[in-house]
Tab-separated table of C-alpha atoms and ligand atoms in Angstrom:
chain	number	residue	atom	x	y	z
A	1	UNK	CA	6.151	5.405	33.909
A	2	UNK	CA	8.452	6.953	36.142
A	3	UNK	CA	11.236	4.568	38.053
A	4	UNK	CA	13.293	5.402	40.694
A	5	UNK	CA	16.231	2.407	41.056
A	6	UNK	CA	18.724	2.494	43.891
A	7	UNK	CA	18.914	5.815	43.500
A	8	UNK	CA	21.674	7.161	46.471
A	9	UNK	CA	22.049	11.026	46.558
A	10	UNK	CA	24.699	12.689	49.116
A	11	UNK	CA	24.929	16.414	49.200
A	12	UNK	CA	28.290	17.993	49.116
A	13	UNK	CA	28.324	18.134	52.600
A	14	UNK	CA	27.788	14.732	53.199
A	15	UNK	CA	24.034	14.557	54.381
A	16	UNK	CA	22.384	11.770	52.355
A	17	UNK	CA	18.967	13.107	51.147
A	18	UNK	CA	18.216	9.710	49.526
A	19	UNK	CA	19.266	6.216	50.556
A	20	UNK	CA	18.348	3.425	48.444
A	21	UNK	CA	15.172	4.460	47.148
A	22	UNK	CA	12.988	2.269	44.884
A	23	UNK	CA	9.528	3.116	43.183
A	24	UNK	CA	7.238	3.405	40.522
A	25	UNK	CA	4.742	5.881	39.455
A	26	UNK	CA	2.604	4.706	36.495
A	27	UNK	CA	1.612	7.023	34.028
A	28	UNK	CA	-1.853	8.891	34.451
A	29	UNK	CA	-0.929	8.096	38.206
A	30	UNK	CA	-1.754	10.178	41.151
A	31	UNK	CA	0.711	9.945	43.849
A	32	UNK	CA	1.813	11.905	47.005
A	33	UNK	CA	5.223	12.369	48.648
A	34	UNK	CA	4.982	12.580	52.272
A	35	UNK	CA	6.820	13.098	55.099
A	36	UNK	CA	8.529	15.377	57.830
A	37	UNK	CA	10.723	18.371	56.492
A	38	UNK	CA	13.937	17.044	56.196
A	39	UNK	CA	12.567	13.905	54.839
A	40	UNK	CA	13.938	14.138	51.518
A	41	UNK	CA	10.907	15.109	49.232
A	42	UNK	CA	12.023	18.246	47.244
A	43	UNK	CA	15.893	16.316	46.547
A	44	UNK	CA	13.802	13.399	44.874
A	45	UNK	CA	11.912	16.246	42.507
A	46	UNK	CA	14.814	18.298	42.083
A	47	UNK	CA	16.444	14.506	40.910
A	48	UNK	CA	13.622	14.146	38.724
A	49	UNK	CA	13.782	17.242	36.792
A	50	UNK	CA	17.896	16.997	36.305
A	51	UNK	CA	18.065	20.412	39.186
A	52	UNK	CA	20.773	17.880	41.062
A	53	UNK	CA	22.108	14.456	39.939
A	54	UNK	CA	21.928	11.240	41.720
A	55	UNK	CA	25.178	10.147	43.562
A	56	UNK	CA	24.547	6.327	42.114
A	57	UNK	CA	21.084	5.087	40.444
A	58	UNK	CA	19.108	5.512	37.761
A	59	UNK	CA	15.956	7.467	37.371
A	60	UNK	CA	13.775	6.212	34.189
A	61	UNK	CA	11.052	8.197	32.359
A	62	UNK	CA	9.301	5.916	29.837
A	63	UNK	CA	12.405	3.755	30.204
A	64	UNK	CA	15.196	6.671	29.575
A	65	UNK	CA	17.500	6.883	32.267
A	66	UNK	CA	17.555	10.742	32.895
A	67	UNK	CA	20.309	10.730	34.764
A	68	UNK	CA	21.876	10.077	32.124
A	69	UNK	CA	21.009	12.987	29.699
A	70	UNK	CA	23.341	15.813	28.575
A	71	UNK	CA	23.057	19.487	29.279
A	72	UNK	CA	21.860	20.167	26.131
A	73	UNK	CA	18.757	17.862	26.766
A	74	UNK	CA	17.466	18.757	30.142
A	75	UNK	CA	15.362	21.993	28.620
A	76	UNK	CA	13.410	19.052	26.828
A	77	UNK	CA	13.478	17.082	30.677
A	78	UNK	CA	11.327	20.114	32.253
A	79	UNK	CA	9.074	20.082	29.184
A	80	UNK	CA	7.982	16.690	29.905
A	81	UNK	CA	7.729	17.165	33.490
A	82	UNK	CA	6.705	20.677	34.876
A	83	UNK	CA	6.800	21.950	38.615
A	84	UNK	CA	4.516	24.103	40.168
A	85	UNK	CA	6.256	25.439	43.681
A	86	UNK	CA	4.600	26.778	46.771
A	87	UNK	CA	5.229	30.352	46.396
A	88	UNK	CA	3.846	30.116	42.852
A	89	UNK	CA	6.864	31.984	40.982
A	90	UNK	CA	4.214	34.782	38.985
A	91	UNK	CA	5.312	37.418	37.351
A	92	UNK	CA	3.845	41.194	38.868
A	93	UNK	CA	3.577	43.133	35.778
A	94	UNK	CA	2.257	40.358	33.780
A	95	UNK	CA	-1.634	39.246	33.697
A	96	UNK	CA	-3.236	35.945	34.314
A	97	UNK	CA	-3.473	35.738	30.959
A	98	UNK	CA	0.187	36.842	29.935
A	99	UNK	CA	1.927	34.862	33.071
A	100	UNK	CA	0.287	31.420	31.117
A	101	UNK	CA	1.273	32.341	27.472
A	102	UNK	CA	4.821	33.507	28.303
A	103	UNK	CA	6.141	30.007	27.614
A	104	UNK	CA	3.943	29.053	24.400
A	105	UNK	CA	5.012	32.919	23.340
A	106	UNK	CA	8.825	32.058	23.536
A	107	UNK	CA	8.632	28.884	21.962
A	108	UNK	CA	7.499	30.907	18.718
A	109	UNK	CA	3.620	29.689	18.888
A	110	UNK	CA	1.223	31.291	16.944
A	111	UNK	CA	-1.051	34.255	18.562
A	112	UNK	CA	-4.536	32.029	17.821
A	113	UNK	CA	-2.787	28.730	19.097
A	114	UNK	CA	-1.800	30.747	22.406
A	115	UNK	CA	-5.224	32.013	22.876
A	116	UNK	CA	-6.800	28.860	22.718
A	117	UNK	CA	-4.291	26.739	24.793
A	118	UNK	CA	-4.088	29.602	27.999
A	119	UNK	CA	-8.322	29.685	27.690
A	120	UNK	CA	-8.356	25.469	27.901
A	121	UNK	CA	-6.298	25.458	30.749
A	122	UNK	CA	-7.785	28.998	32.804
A	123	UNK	CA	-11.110	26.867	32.160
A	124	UNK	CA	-9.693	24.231	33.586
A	125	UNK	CA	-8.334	25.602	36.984
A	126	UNK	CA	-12.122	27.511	37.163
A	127	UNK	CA	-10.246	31.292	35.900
A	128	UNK	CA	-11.211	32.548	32.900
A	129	UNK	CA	-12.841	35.114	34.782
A	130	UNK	CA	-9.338	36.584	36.131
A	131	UNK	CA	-7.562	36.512	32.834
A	132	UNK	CA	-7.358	40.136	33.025
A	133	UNK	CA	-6.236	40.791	36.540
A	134	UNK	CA	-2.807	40.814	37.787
A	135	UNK	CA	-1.192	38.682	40.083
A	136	UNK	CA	-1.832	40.956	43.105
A	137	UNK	CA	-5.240	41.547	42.605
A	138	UNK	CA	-5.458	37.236	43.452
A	139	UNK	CA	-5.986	35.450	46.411
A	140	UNK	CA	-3.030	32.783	47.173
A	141	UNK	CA	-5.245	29.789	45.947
A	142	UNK	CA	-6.082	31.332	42.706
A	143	UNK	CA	-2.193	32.434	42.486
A	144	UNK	CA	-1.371	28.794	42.608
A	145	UNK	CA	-3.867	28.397	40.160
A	146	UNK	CA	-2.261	30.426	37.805
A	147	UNK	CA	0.682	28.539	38.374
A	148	UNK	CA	-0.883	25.058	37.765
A	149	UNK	CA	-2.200	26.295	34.891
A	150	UNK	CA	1.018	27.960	33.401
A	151	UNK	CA	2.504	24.655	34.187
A	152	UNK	CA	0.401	22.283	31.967
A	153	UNK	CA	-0.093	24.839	29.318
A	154	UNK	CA	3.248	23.107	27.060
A	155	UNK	CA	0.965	19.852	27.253
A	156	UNK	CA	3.476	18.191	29.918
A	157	UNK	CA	2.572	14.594	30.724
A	158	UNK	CA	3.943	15.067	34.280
A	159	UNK	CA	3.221	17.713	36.369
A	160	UNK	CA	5.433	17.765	39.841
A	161	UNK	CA	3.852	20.109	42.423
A	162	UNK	CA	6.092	20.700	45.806
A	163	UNK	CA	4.161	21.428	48.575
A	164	UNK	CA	1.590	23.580	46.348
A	165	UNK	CA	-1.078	24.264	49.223
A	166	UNK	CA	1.718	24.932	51.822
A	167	UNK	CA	0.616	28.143	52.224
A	168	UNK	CA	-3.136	28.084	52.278
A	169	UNK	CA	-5.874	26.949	54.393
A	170	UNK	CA	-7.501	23.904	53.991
A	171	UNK	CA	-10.779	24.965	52.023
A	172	UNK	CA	-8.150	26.916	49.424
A	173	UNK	CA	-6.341	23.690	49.586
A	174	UNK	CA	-9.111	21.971	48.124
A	175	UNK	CA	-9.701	24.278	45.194
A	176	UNK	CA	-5.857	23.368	44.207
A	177	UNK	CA	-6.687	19.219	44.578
A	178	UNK	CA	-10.003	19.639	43.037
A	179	UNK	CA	-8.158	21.175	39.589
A	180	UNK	CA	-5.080	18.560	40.044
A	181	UNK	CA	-7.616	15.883	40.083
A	182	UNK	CA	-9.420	17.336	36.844
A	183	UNK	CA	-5.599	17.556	35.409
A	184	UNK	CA	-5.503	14.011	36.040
A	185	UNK	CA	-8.264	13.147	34.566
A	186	UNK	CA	-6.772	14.252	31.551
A	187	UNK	CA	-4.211	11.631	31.689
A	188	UNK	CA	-1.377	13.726	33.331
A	189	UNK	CA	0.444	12.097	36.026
A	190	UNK	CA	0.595	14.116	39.017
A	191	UNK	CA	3.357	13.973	41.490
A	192	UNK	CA	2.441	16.076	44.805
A	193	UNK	CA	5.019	16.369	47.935
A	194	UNK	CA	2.843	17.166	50.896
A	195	UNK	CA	2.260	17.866	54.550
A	196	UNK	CA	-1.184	18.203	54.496
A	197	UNK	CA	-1.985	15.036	56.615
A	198	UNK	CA	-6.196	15.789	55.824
A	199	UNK	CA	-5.741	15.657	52.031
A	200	UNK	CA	-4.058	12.679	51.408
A	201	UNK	CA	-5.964	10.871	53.854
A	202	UNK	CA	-9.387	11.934	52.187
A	203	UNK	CA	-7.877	11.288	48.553
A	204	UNK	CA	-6.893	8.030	49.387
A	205	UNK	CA	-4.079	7.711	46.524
A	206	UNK	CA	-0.979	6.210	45.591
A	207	UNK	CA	1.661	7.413	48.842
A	208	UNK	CA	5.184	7.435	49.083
A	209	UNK	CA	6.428	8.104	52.585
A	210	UNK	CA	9.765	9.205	53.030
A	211	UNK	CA	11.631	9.619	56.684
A	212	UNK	CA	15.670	10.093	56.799
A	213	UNK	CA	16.350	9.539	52.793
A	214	UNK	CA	14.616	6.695	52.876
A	215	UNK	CA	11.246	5.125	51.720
A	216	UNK	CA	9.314	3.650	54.686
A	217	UNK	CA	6.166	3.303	52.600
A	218	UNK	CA	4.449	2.349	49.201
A	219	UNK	CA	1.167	2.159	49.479
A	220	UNK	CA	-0.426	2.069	46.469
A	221	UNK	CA	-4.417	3.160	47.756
A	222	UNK	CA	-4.222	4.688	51.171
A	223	UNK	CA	-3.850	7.574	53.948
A	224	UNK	CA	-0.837	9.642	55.610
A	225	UNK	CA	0.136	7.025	57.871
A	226	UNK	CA	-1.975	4.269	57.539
A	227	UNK	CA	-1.392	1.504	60.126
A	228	UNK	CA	1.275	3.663	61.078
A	229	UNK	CA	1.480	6.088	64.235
A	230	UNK	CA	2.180	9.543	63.504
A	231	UNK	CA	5.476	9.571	65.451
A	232	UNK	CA	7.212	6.704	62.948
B	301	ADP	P1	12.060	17.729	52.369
B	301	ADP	O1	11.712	18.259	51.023
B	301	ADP	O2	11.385	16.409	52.676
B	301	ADP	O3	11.864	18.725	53.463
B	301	ADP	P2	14.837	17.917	51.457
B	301	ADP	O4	14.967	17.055	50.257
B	301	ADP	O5	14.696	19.381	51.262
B	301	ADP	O6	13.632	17.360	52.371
B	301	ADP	O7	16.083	17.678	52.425
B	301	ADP	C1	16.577	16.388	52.760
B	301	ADP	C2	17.887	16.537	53.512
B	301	ADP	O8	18.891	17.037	52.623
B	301	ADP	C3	17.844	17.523	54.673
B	301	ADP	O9	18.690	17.039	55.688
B	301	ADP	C4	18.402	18.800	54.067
B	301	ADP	O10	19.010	19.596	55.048
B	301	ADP	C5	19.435	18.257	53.096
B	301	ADP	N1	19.665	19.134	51.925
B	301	ADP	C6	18.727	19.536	51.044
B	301	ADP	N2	19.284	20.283	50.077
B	301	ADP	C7	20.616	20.335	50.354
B	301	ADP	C8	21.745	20.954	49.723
B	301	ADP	N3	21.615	21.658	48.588
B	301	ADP	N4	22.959	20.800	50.294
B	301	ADP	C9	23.092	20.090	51.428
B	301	ADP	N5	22.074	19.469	52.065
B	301	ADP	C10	20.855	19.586	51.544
């Protein structure tokens, strides 16, 4: 369970990116983030995963209040909940293969245990048949893909995704929900800040709208706006 409690944040330069906000995303949860650019989406995730610190509040993860952890224990943070980011972050000279195991390989884990965690999860997003090829030789949905899968290869129990189809059409789009939703299946709660108006209407999920810094809705089955114009 994730809990967001009066959380306030106000940037250096005094724009509040978060007024007030209250919510809670239940594990093995599937919830979207909507709202127009400026709305205050990505500050909430980057509050989440420690990249910037509330101004007041208190963000729990299975009751720990993260914003209270030290330095020394945010690495562990992003291990429990990993990002994927629209411009998927590969790296060039790596493969498919290599981009997913890079983070098992640094931890210290064995060759056999690598091999079998980066083929459970390629299976997963539909691409053990690109292990090989390198990120160039990929369309952008199967880049972001990759990135999904890199992301839940560490066994995270929350995966945050900002904006992940932002940059594809809406069939491509699909392929990325269609692999979220089998990721959630799993029992991985899935956090995904959107635009894409189509998708969360179809899904009909958990939303959280945001406008200003602010929540404006908390639905907890429903569409974009629902009973809401597309102007509020
Ligand atoms: P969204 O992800 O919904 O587009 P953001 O969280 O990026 O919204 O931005 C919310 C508000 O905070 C905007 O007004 C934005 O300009 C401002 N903002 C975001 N990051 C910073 C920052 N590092 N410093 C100052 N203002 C910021």
């Amino acid at each position: 369970m994730i809990q967001f409690e009066n959380v306030f944040k106000e940037y250096s330069n005094g724009v509040v990116a978060a007024s007030n906000i209250n919510f809670k995303i239940p594990s093995g949860d599937f919830v979207f983030l909507v709202g127009p650019s400026g709305a205050g989406k990505s500050t909430l995730i980057k509050l989440l995963i420690r990249e910037e610190q509330v101004s007041r509040g208190r963000i729990l993860l299975d009751g720990e209040d993260i914003t209270k952890l030290r330095k020394s224990q945010i690495p562990k943070l992003r291990r429990d909940i990993s990002v994927v980011f629209q411009d998927y972050r590969l790296l060039d000279k790596k493969t498919v293969f290599e981009n997913i195991a890079y983070a098992l390989e640094i931890q210290g884990e064995s060759k056999a245990n690598i091999k079998k965690a980066v083929d459970e999860v390629l299976e997963l997003v539909n691409l053990s048949n690109k292990a090989n090829e390198y990120p160039d030789q990929l369309s952008g949905g199967e880049k972001q893909r990759v990135s999904i899968a890199r992301a839940i290869v560490n066994n995270a129990p929350v995966l945050v995704c900002d904006e992940p189809t932002g940059n594809l059409d809406e069939e491509t789009a699909w392929d990325i929900i269609n692999a979220l939703i089998k990721i959630n299946k799993k029992g991985i709660t899935v956090i995904m800040a959107t635009h894409a108006v189509n998708i969360v209407n179809d899904m009909q999920r958990h939303v959280i709208s945001l406008a200003d810094g602010h929540v404006v809705k908390d639905i907890e089955k429903g569409g974009y706006y629902e009973n809401n114009s597309p102007n509020n």
